[in-house]
Coordinates of N, CA and C in Angstrom, one line a residue:
M1 N 4.0 -11.8 -1.5 CA 4.6 -11.1 -0.6 C 3.1 -11.8 -0.7
N2 N 2.5 -12.5 1.2 CA 1.1 -12.4 1.4 C 0.9 -12.0 2.3
D3 N -0.1 -11.6 3.3 CA -0.3 -10.7 4.0 C 0.3 -11.3 5.5
C4 N 0.8 -12.4 5.7 CA 1.2 -13.2 6.7 C 2.8 -12.6 6.4
D5 N 2.9 -11.7 5.7 CA 4.2 -11.2 6.1 C 4.9 -10.4 6.5
R6 N 4.4 -10.2 7.9 CA 4.7 -9.3 8.4 C 6.0 -8.5 9.7
T7 N 6.3 -7.9 10.1 CA 7.6 -7.1 10.2 C 7.3 -6.5 11.4
A8 N 8.0 -7.3 12.3 CA 8.6 -6.4 13.4 C 9.7 -5.8 14.0
L9 N 10.2 -4.6 14.3 CA 11.5 -4.2 15.0 C 12.1 -3.7 16.0
F10 N 12.7 -4.6 16.8 CA 13.0 -4.5 17.9 C 14.6 -4.3 17.7
S11 N 14.7 -3.5 19.5 CA 16.2 -2.8 19.4 C 16.9 -3.9 20.7
N12 N 17.9 -4.2 20.7 CA 18.5 -4.7 21.6 C 20.0 -5.0 22.3
G13 N 19.7 -3.6 22.7 CA 20.6 -2.3 23.1 C 22.2 -2.1 22.2
N14 N 22.4 -3.1 21.5 CA 23.6 -3.3 20.3 C 22.9 -2.7 18.9
G15 N 21.8 -2.6 18.2 CA 20.9 -2.2 17.5 C 19.7 -2.7 17.2
F16 N 19.0 -2.8 16.0 CA 18.3 -2.9 16.1 C 18.3 -4.7 15.1
V17 N 17.6 -5.2 15.1 CA 16.4 -6.6 14.8 C 15.3 -6.9 14.0
A18 N 15.1 -7.1 12.7 CA 13.6 -7.1 11.6 C 13.4 -8.7 11.9
L19 N 12.2 -8.9 12.2 CA 11.4 -9.9 12.0 C 10.6 -10.3 11.5
N20 N 10.1 -11.2 10.2 CA 9.2 -11.2 9.5 C 8.2 -12.9 10.7
S21 N 8.6 -13.6 11.4 CA 8.7 -14.6 11.6 C 7.0 -15.0 13.0
P22 N 6.0 -14.9 12.5 CA 4.7 -14.9 12.8 C 5.3 -15.3 14.3
V23 N 6.2 -16.7 14.5 CA 6.3 -17.7 15.9 C 6.9 -16.4 16.6
K24 N 7.6 -15.9 15.7 CA 8.5 -15.6 17.0 C 8.4 -14.0 17.6
I25 N 7.9 -13.7 16.9 CA 7.4 -12.2 17.1 C 6.0 -12.2 18.5
Q26 N 4.5 -13.5 18.1 CA 4.3 -14.2 19.0 C 4.8 -14.6 20.6
I27 N 6.2 -14.9 20.3 CA 7.1 -15.7 21.5 C 6.8 -14.5 22.4
L28 N 7.4 -13.2 21.6 CA 8.3 -11.9 22.0 C 7.3 -10.9 22.9
D29 N 6.5 -12.1 21.7 CA 4.5 -10.5 22.7 C 4.4 -11.3 23.8
F30 N 4.4 -12.7 23.9 CA 4.3 -13.0 25.1 C 5.1 -12.9 26.0
L31 N 6.3 -12.9 25.8 CA 7.2 -12.1 27.4 C 6.9 -11.0 28.1
K32 N 6.1 -9.9 27.1 CA 6.5 -8.6 27.1 C 6.1 -8.5 29.1
G33 N 5.0 -9.6 29.2 CA 4.4 -8.8 30.9 C 6.1 -9.7 31.6
C34 N 6.0 -10.7 31.5 CA 6.9 -11.1 32.3 C 7.2 -12.4 31.7
S35 N 9.1 -13.1 32.6 CA 9.3 -14.2 32.0 C 7.7 -15.6 31.9
R36 N 9.0 -16.5 31.3 CA 7.8 -17.9 31.2 C 8.1 -18.4 30.8
S37 N 7.9 -20.1 31.0 CA 8.8 -21.1 31.2 C 8.4 -21.9 30.1
F38 N 9.3 -22.8 29.4 CA 9.3 -23.3 28.5 C 8.2 -24.1 28.3
D39 N 7.5 -24.4 28.5 CA 6.4 -25.4 28.7 C 5.0 -24.5 28.8
E40 N 5.1 -22.7 28.9 CA 4.2 -21.9 29.0 C 4.3 -21.4 27.6
I41 N 5.4 -21.2 27.1 CA 5.9 -20.4 26.2 C 5.2 -21.6 24.4
V42 N 5.0 -23.5 24.4 CA 5.1 -23.7 23.8 C 3.5 -24.1 23.7
K43 N 2.8 -24.5 25.4 CA 1.4 -23.5 25.5 C 1.0 -22.7 24.1
H44 N 1.5 -21.7 24.4 CA 1.1 -20.6 23.7 C 0.9 -20.5 22.6
T45 N 1.9 -20.9 22.3 CA 2.8 -20.8 20.5 C 1.8 -22.1 19.9
G46 N 1.2 -22.7 20.9 CA 0.6 -24.1 20.3 C 1.6 -24.9 19.0
K47 N 2.9 -24.9 19.6 CA 4.1 -25.3 18.8 C 4.5 -26.6 19.3
A48 N 4.7 -27.1 18.3 CA 6.1 -28.8 18.7 C 6.9 -28.1 19.7
K49 N 7.6 -28.8 20.9 CA 8.3 -28.2 21.3 C 10.3 -28.7 20.6
S50 N 9.9 -29.4 20.0 CA 11.5 -28.8 18.9 C 11.6 -27.8 18.0
T51 N 10.2 -27.4 17.7 CA 9.8 -26.1 17.5 C 10.4 -25.0 17.7
V52 N 10.1 -24.4 18.9 CA 10.0 -23.9 19.9 C 11.7 -22.9 20.1
S53 N 12.2 -24.7 20.7 CA 13.1 -24.8 21.2 C 13.8 -23.7 20.4
V54 N 13.7 -24.2 18.8 CA 14.3 -23.6 17.5 C 14.6 -21.9 17.8
H55 N 13.8 -21.8 17.7 CA 12.7 -20.3 18.1 C 13.6 -19.6 18.4
L56 N 13.9 -19.7 20.6 CA 14.0 -19.8 21.0 C 15.3 -19.5 21.3
N57 N 16.0 -20.8 20.4 CA 17.4 -20.7 20.7 C 18.1 -19.1 19.4
D58 N 17.3 -19.6 18.6 CA 17.5 -17.9 17.0 C 17.0 -16.6 17.8
L59 N 16.4 -16.4 18.8 CA 15.9 -15.1 19.5 C 17.3 -15.2 20.7
R60 N 17.0 -15.9 20.8 CA 19.1 -16.1 22.2 C 20.0 -15.4 21.2
S61 N 20.4 -16.2 20.2 CA 21.5 -15.8 19.0 C 21.3 -14.3 18.3
S62 N 20.2 -13.6 18.2 CA 19.6 -12.5 17.9 C 19.7 -11.4 19.7
G63 N 20.0 -11.9 20.9 CA 20.1 -11.4 21.8 C 19.0 -10.2 21.7
L64 N 18.1 -11.0 21.9 CA 16.7 -10.5 22.3 C 15.4 -10.8 23.7
V65 N 16.4 -12.4 23.2 CA 15.9 -12.9 24.6 C 16.9 -13.8 25.5
E66 N 16.8 -14.2 26.6 CA 17.1 -14.6 27.5 C 16.8 -15.8 28.6
E67 N 17.6 -16.2 29.1 CA 17.4 -17.8 29.8 C 18.0 -17.7 31.0
E68 N 17.3 -18.5 32.0 CA 17.8 -18.4 33.5 C 16.9 -20.1 34.1
C69 N 18.0 -20.9 35.3 CA 17.0 -22.0 35.3 C 16.0 -21.5 36.6
D70 N 15.2 -22.2 36.5 CA 14.5 -21.7 37.8 C 14.9 -22.4 39.0
Q71 N 15.4 -21.2 40.2 CA 15.7 -21.3 41.5 C 15.2 -22.5 42.3
D72 N 13.8 -23.7 42.5 CA 13.6 -24.3 42.4 C 13.6 -25.5 41.8
D73 N 13.8 -25.4 40.6 CA 14.0 -26.8 39.4 C 15.0 -25.9 38.4
K74 N 16.1 -26.5 38.8 CA 17.4 -26.3 37.9 C 17.7 -26.9 36.2
R75 N 16.6 -27.6 36.2 CA 15.5 -28.1 34.9 C 15.3 -27.7 34.5
R76 N 14.6 -26.5 34.7 CA 13.3 -26.1 34.8 C 14.0 -25.3 34.2
K77 N 13.4 -24.4 32.8 CA 14.4 -22.8 32.1 C 13.2 -21.8 32.0
T78 N 13.5 -20.7 32.4 CA 12.1 -19.7 32.2 C 12.8 -18.4 31.4
Y79 N 12.6 -17.8 30.4 CA 13.0 -16.8 29.9 C 12.2 -15.6 29.4
Y80 N 13.0 -14.3 29.1 CA 12.7 -13.4 29.5 C 12.9 -12.7 28.3
L81 N 12.3 -11.3 28.0 CA 12.9 -9.8 27.1 C 14.2 -9.4 27.3
K82 N 14.6 -9.3 26.5 CA 15.9 -8.3 26.6 C 16.2 -7.8 25.6
C83 N 14.8 -6.9 24.8 CA 14.7 -6.1 23.8 C 13.6 -4.7 23.6
E84 N 13.6 -4.4 23.2 CA 12.7 -3.4 23.2 C 11.1 -3.0 21.7
H85 N 10.5 -3.5 22.0 CA 9.6 -3.8 20.4 C 9.6 -1.6 19.7
M86 N 10.0 -2.0 18.9 CA 10.7 -0.2 18.1 C 9.4 0.0 17.6
A87 N 8.8 -1.2 16.4 CA 7.7 -0.7 15.4 C 7.3 -2.1 14.9
H88 N 6.0 -1.9 13.9 CA 5.7 -2.9 13.4 C 5.6 -2.8 12.1
S89 N 5.0 -3.6 11.1 CA 4.4 -3.3 9.9 C 2.6 -2.9 10.3
Q90 N 2.0 -2.4 9.0 CA 0.7 -2.5 9.3 C 0.1 -2.7 8.2
P91 N -0.9 -3.4 8.5 CA -1.5 -4.5 7.0 C -1.8 -3.4 6.2
P92 N -3.0 -2.2 5.7 CA -3.5 -1.8 5.4 C -1.6 -1.1 4.5
I93 N -0.7 -1.0 4.5 CA 0.9 -1.1 4.0 C 1.3 -1.6 3.7
L94 N 0.6 -2.5 4.3 CA 1.5 -4.2 3.3 C 0.6 -3.9 2.2
R95 N -0.3 -4.6 2.3 CA -1.0 -4.4 0.2 C -1.0 -3.4 0.0
H96 N -0.5 -2.3 0.1 CA -0.1 -1.0 -0.8 C 0.9 -1.3 -1.5
Y97 N 2.3 -1.8 -0.4 CA 3.2 -2.3 -1.0 C 3.0 -3.2 -1.8
K98 N 2.5 -4.5 -1.8 CA 2.0 -5.1 -2.2 C 1.8 -4.9 -4.3
N99 N 0.6 -4.2 -3.4 CA 0.1 -3.4 -5.3 C 1.1 -3.0 -6.1
V100 N 2.1 -2.0 -5.2 CA 3.2 -1.3 -7.0 C 3.3 -2.7 -7.0
L101 N 4.0 -3.9 -6.2 CA 5.4 -4.8 -6.3 C 4.1 -5.4 -7.7
E102 N 2.8 -5.4 -7.7 CA 2.5 -6.3 -8.4 C 2.2 -5.0 -10.3
T103 N 2.7 -4.0 -9.8 CA 2.6 -2.9 -10.8 C 3.5 -3.1 -11.2
L104 N 4.8 -3.3 -11.1 CA 6.1 -2.9 -11.3 C 6.3 -4.1 -12.3
G105 N 5.7 -5.5 -12.2 CA 5.6 -6.3 -12.9 C 4.3 -6.8 -13.9
S106 N 3.4 -5.8 -14.6 CA 2.3 -5.9 -15.0 C 2.6 -4.5 -16.1
P107 N 1.7 -5.2 -17.5 CA 1.4 -4.2 -18.2 C 1.6 -2.0 -18.0
Q108 N 0.4 -2.1 -16.6 CA 0.1 -0.9 -16.4 C 1.6 0.0 -15.3
L109 N 2.5 -0.9 -15.9 CA 3.8 0.0 -15.3 C 4.1 1.7 -15.9
E110 N 4.1 0.6 -17.6 CA 4.5 2.1 -18.6 C 3.1 3.1 -17.9
K111 N 1.8 2.8 -17.4 CA 0.8 4.2 -17.7 C 1.0 5.0 -15.9
H112 N 1.7 3.8 -14.9 CA 2.0 4.7 -13.8 C 3.3 5.5 -13.9
G113 N 4.4 4.6 -14.4 CA 5.9 5.3 -14.8 C 6.3 4.2 -14.3
C114 N 7.3 3.9 -14.8 CA 8.2 2.8 -13.8 C 9.4 3.6 -11.9
F115 N 9.3 5.1 -12.4 CA 10.2 5.6 -10.9 C 9.1 5.9 -10.5
K116 N 7.7 6.5 -10.3 CA 6.5 7.4 -9.5 C 6.9 5.4 -9.1
C117 N 6.9 4.6 -9.4 CA 6.8 2.7 -8.9 C 7.3 2.8 -7.7
F118 N 8.8 2.8 -8.6 CA 10.2 3.2 -7.6 C 9.7 4.0 -6.6
F119 N 9.2 4.7 -6.2 CA 9.5 5.9 -5.5 C 8.6 5.4 -3.8
R120 N 7.4 5.4 -4.8 CA 6.7 4.3 -3.4 C 7.1 3.2 -3.6
A121 N 7.3 1.9 -4.1 CA 8.1 1.0 -3.6 C 9.0 1.0 -2.5
I122 N 9.7 2.4 -1.9 CA 10.2 2.4 -1.5 C 10.0 3.0 0.3
Q123 N 8.8 3.8 -0.8 CA 8.1 5.0 0.8 C 7.3 3.5 1.3
F124 N 6.3 2.1 0.6 CA 5.8 1.7 1.0 C 6.5 0.6 2.1
G125 N 7.4 0.1 1.5 CA 8.3 -0.9 1.7 C 8.6 -0.8 3.1
F126 N 9.0 0.2 3.3 CA 9.8 1.0 4.6 C 8.6 0.6 5.8
D127 N 7.6 1.1 5.6 CA 6.5 1.3 6.2 C 5.9 -0.2 6.4
A128 N 6.1 -1.4 5.2 CA 5.7 -2.2 5.7 C 5.7 -3.3 6.2
H129 N 7.9 -3.1 6.4 CA 8.4 -3.7 6.8 C 8.9 -2.9 8.8
G130 N 7.9 -1.8 9.4 CA 7.4 -1.9 10.2 C 9.1 -0.6 10.6
I131 N 9.3 -0.2 9.7 CA 10.0 1.4 10.0 C 8.9 2.9 9.1
N132 N 9.0 3.4 9.9 CA 8.7 5.3 9.8 C 9.5 5.8 8.5
S133 N 8.2 6.0 7.8 CA 9.5 6.6 6.6 C 9.4 8.0 6.2
D134 N 7.9 8.1 7.0 CA 8.0 9.9 6.8 C 9.4 11.1 7.5
P135 N 9.8 10.3 8.5 CA 10.5 11.8 9.2 C 12.0 11.7 8.0
I136 N 12.2 10.6 7.6 CA 13.6 10.6 6.4 C 13.1 11.1 5.8
M137 N 12.2 10.8 5.0 CA 11.4 11.5 3.7 C 11.4 12.8 3.2
R138 N 11.1 13.6 4.6 CA 11.2 14.8 5.4 C 12.2 15.9 4.8
K139 N 13.0 14.9 5.6 CA 14.5 15.2 5.5 C 15.5 15.0 4.1
I140 N 14.8 14.5 3.7 CA 15.3 14.4 1.8 C 15.2 15.5 1.4
G141 N 13.6 15.4 1.0 CA 12.7 16.6 0.5 C 13.5 18.0 1.1
R142 N 14.1 17.6 2.0 CA 14.1 19.5 3.0 C 15.2 19.5 2.2
D143 N 16.7 18.8 1.5 CA 17.9 18.9 1.2 C 17.0 19.2 0.0
I144 N 16.7 18.1 -0.4 CA 16.8 18.5 -2.1 C 15.8 20.1 -2.5
G145 N 14.9 20.4 -1.5 CA 14.1 21.8 -1.6 C 15.1 22.5 -1.3
I146 N 16.2 22.5 -0.7 CA 17.4 24.1 -0.4 C 18.8 23.5 -1.3
S147 N 18.4 22.4 -2.1 CA 19.5 21.9 -3.9 C 18.7 22.9 -4.9
I148 N 17.9 22.9 -4.6 CA 16.6 23.1 -6.2 C 16.4 24.7 -5.6
S149 N 16.5 25.2 -4.5 CA 16.1 26.5 -4.8 C 17.4 28.2 -5.6
S150 N 18.4 27.5 -5.7 CA 19.0 27.7 -5.7 C 19.1 28.4 -7.8
N151 N 18.0 28.3 -8.0 CA 16.7 27.9 -9.1 C 16.7 29.1 -9.2
F152 N 15.3 29.3 -7.7 CA 14.3 31.1 -8.0 C 15.3 31.9 -7.6
V153 N 14.7 32.5 -7.7 CA 15.3 34.4 -7.4 C 14.5 35.2 -6.8
S154 N 13.1 34.9 -6.6 CA 12.1 35.2 -5.4 C 12.6 35.6 -4.2
K155 N 12.2 36.7 -3.6 CA 12.5 37.2 -2.6 C 11.4 36.9 -1.6
D156 N 10.2 37.2 -2.2 CA 8.4 37.2 -1.8 C 7.6 35.9 -1.9
I157 N 7.1 35.2 -0.6 CA 6.6 34.2 -0.5 C 6.1 33.6 -1.9
K158 N 5.2 34.5 -2.1 CA 3.9 34.1 -3.4 C 4.9 34.3 -4.6
Y159 N 5.6 34.9 -4.9 CA 6.3 34.9 -6.3 C 7.0 33.3 -5.8
L160 N 8.1 33.2 -5.1 CA 9.0 31.1 -4.9 C 7.6 30.8 -5.2
V161 N 6.5 30.6 -4.4 CA 5.6 29.2 -4.6 C 5.1 29.7 -6.0
Q162 N 5.3 30.6 -7.1 CA 4.7 30.5 -8.2 C 6.2 29.8 -8.6
E163 N 7.0 30.6 -8.4 CA 8.5 29.8 -9.1 C 8.3 28.1 -9.0
L164 N 8.5 27.8 -7.4 CA 8.2 26.6 -7.3 C 7.0 25.4 -7.8
A165 N 6.1 26.3 -8.1 CA 4.7 25.8 -9.5 C 5.7 25.4 -10.4
V166 N 6.3 26.1 -10.8 CA 6.7 26.4 -12.8 C 7.6 25.5 -12.4
F167 N 8.2 25.0 -11.4 CA 9.3 23.6 -11.4 C 8.2 22.3 -11.3
W168 N 6.9 22.7 -10.3 CA 6.1 21.4 -10.3 C 5.8 20.8 -11.8
K169 N 5.2 21.6 -12.2 CA 5.0 22.0 -13.8 C 5.7 21.4 -14.5
R170 N 7.0 21.7 -14.5 CA 8.1 21.3 -15.5 C 8.8 19.8 -15.2
Y171 N 8.5 19.3 -14.2 CA 8.7 18.0 -14.2 C 7.6 17.0 -13.9
Q172 N 6.6 17.3 -14.5 CA 5.4 16.9 -14.4 C 4.9 15.8 -12.9
M173 N 5.1 16.5 -12.0 CA 4.8 16.6 -10.1 C 3.8 16.7 -9.7
G174 N 1.9 17.7 -10.8 CA 1.7 18.0 -10.1 C 1.3 19.8 -10.6
T175 N -0.1 19.7 -10.3 CA -0.2 21.2 -10.3 C -0.2 21.9 -9.1
M176 N 0.6 23.0 -8.9 CA 1.1 24.1 -7.9 C 0.2 25.3 -7.5
Y177 N 0.0 25.2 -6.8 CA 0.0 26.7 -6.6 C -0.9 26.7 -5.0
L178 N -0.6 28.6 -4.5 CA -1.5 29.5 -3.3 C -2.5 28.9 -3.2
A179 N -3.2 28.9 -2.3 CA -4.6 28.0 -2.1 C -5.1 29.6 -1.0
E180 N -4.3 29.7 -0.2 CA -4.7 31.5 0.5 C -3.3 31.5 0.8
S181 N -3.8 33.0 1.5 CA -2.5 34.2 1.5 C -2.7 33.7 3.7
E182 N -3.4 33.6 3.9 CA -4.1 34.4 5.5 C -4.3 33.2 5.7
P183 N -4.1 32.2 6.8 CA -2.9 31.5 6.8 C -2.4 31.0 5.8
L184 N -0.6 30.8 5.1 CA -0.3 30.2 3.8 C -0.3 29.1 3.5
I185 N -1.3 28.7 2.3 CA -1.7 27.7 2.1 C -0.9 27.0 0.7
I186 N -0.4 25.9 1.0 CA 0.2 25.5 -0.7 C -0.8 24.3 -1.4
A187 N -1.7 24.1 -2.1 CA -2.0 23.5 -3.0 C -1.1 22.4 -4.1
V188 N -1.8 21.1 -4.0 CA -0.9 20.2 -5.2 C -2.3 19.4 -5.6
E189 N -2.3 19.2 -6.7 CA -3.1 19.0 -7.6 C -2.9 17.6 -8.5
K190 N -3.4 16.7 -8.4 CA -2.9 15.4 -9.2 C -1.7 15.2 -9.1
C191 N -1.0 14.7 -7.8 CA 0.7 14.8 -8.0 C 0.9 13.3 -8.6
F192 N 2.4 13.5 -9.1 CA 3.0 12.9 -9.9 C 2.6 11.5 -10.0
D193 N 1.6 10.8 -8.4 CA 0.8 9.5 -8.9 C 0.3 9.0 -8.4
Y194 N -0.8 10.1 -7.9 CA -2.1 10.4 -6.9 C -3.1 9.2 -7.8
K195 N -2.7 8.7 -8.4 CA -3.9 6.8 -9.0 C -3.4 6.1 -8.6
L196 N -2.0 6.2 -7.8 CA -1.8 5.2 -7.1 C -1.7 5.1 -5.4
I197 N -2.1 6.6 -5.6 CA -2.1 7.1 -3.3 C -3.4 7.2 -3.2
S198 N -3.9 6.5 -4.1 CA -6.0 7.7 -3.8 C -6.4 6.9 -2.6
T199 N -6.4 5.1 -2.5 CA -7.3 4.5 -1.5 C -5.9 4.3 -0.2
I200 N -5.1 4.8 0.2 CA -4.0 4.6 1.1 C -4.6 5.1 2.7
G201 N -5.3 5.7 2.7 CA -6.0 6.0 3.8 C -5.2 6.7 5.1
K202 N -4.1 7.2 4.6 CA -2.9 8.2 5.3 C -2.2 9.4 4.5
N203 N -1.8 9.9 5.0 CA -1.2 12.1 4.6 C -0.1 11.2 4.4
L204 N 0.6 11.4 2.7 CA 2.0 10.4 2.2 C 2.8 11.7 1.7
C205 N 3.0 12.4 1.9 CA 3.0 13.6 1.8 C 4.3 13.7 2.3
S206 N 5.2 13.0 3.1 CA 6.6 14.4 4.4 C 7.0 14.7 3.2
F207 N 7.8 13.9 1.5 CA 8.7 14.5 0.9 C 8.7 15.5 0.6
T208 N 7.1 16.0 -0.3 CA 7.0 17.5 -0.5 C 7.2 17.9 0.9
E209 N 6.0 17.3 1.7 CA 6.5 18.9 2.9 C 8.2 19.4 3.2
G210 N 8.9 18.2 2.9 CA 10.7 19.3 3.2 C 10.9 19.6 2.0
I211 N 10.8 19.1 0.6 CA 10.6 20.2 -0.8 C 10.9 21.1 -0.4
I212 N 9.1 21.7 0.6 CA 8.2 23.2 0.1 C 9.0 24.2 1.6
E213 N 9.2 22.9 2.7 CA 10.1 23.9 3.8 C 11.6 24.2 3.3
G214 N 12.5 22.9 2.4 CA 13.6 23.4 2.4 C 13.7 24.7 1.3
T215 N 12.7 25.0 0.3 CA 13.4 26.4 -0.3 C 12.3 27.2 0.4
I216 N 12.2 27.2 1.1 CA 11.5 28.6 1.8 C 12.5 28.9 2.5
V217 N 13.6 28.1 3.7 CA 13.7 28.7 4.8 C 15.2 29.4 3.3
H218 N 15.6 28.4 2.8 CA 16.3 28.7 1.4 C 16.9 30.1 0.9
S219 N 15.6 30.1 0.3 CA 15.3 30.9 -0.3 C 15.0 32.2 0.5
L220 N 14.9 32.6 1.2 CA 14.2 33.7 1.8 C 14.6 34.1 3.4
N221 N 14.9 32.9 4.1 CA 16.2 33.0 5.0 C 15.8 33.4 6.1
I222 N 14.2 32.6 6.3 CA 13.4 32.0 7.4 C 13.0 31.0 7.7
S223 N 12.6 31.2 9.2 CA 12.3 29.9 9.7 C 10.7 29.0 9.6
C224 N 10.9 27.9 9.3 CA 9.1 27.8 9.3 C 8.9 26.1 8.9
C225 N 8.0 26.1 9.3 CA 7.4 24.9 9.7 C 6.1 23.5 8.4
V226 N 6.3 23.8 7.6 CA 5.5 22.8 6.3 C 4.4 21.1 7.0
Q227 N 3.2 21.2 6.8 CA 2.4 20.5 7.5 C 1.7 19.9 6.9
E228 N 1.1 18.7 6.1 CA 0.3 18.1 5.5 C -1.2 18.8 5.7
I229 N -2.4 19.4 5.8 CA -3.4 19.0 6.3 C -4.6 18.7 5.8
E230 N -4.8 18.1 3.8 CA -5.2 16.8 3.3 C -4.4 16.1 2.5
C231 N -4.6 14.8 2.3 CA -3.7 14.7 1.0 C -4.9 13.7 0.2
C232 N -4.0 13.9 -1.3 CA -4.8 12.2 -1.7 C -4.9 10.7 -1.3
G233 N -3.9 10.6 -0.2 CA -4.0 9.4 0.6 C -4.7 9.6 1.1
N234 N -5.7 10.5 1.2 CA -7.1 10.2 1.9 C -7.9 10.5 1.9
G235 N -8.1 10.2 0.0 CA -8.8 10.3 -0.5 C -9.4 12.7 -0.9
K236 N -9.1 12.6 -0.7 CA -8.9 14.3 -1.4 C -8.6 14.2 -2.4
D237 N -9.1 15.6 -2.7 CA -9.4 15.6 -4.5 C -7.6 16.2 -4.6
R238 N -7.1 16.9 -3.5 CA -5.8 17.8 -4.0 C -5.0 18.1 -2.2
C239 N -4.1 18.0 -2.5 CA -2.8 17.8 -0.9 C -2.8 19.2 -0.7
L240 N -2.6 19.6 0.2 CA -3.1 20.7 1.0 C -1.7 21.4 2.1
F241 N -1.3 22.7 2.2 CA 0.0 22.0 3.0 C 0.9 23.4 3.5
I242 N 0.4 23.8 4.9 CA -0.1 24.7 5.9 C 1.3 25.2 6.4
V243 N 1.8 26.4 5.7 CA 3.4 27.0 6.3 C 2.8 28.2 7.4
H244 N 3.6 27.5 8.4 CA 3.7 27.4 9.5 C 4.6 28.3 9.8
F245 N 4.9 29.7 9.6 CA 6.3 30.6 9.7 C 6.5 30.9 11.7
L246 N 7.9 30.7 11.7 CA 8.6 30.5 13.1 C 8.6 32.1 14.0
N247 N 9.4 32.3 13.5 CA 9.4 33.9 13.8 C 8.8 35.1 13.1
K248 N 7.3 34.9 13.3 CA 6.7 35.7 12.7 C 5.8 35.8 15.0

């Protein structure tokens, strides 16, 4: 993979189409404002007519563009969008995705841990290919939190955090502790793969948000929303999660 491997996600009304062709993405971007003639598209892309023709046919087959004949000149065709741009890859995440893939094939794999790299490869891979992984990672984390909460007995939030911290330590996920009581803030230091994520430049722990939230909701039967306010991915020394209780 190189930095030109950008992916954009489009909806054509029947589903989603992912594209990683720079020329196709360039054509669709050019058509955003209005319909364009074939010659205009050729001039804008700087590609040969035969090349543009192939790309336009592919885009038509995918249901992303449509062509129509000019009312004044039937030989002249124009093209317009039939899709909506939903998402696109982000160069910084592409770079980190590439780094994780390189780690998987290097002697550093044993140092970082195979499953840690697999986990981040999946997360970064979604983001690198234009799909925001945060909602699904959070949902899966919440489901896991509900499942593991059956191992906990505490009905007090402070003791429940202590139980969750023991679980965190036992499975080498980092060091968890209660940082503040009011508002309730939970800290995690040296999370299981903090060395992999220290230079990403964004919050990355939607999965942990979900686990904490699911554990609290199921164990204490109260509604809450967990939000990460500091992250190792942003260069912080620890990850901080504030718990908003919704029924207070």
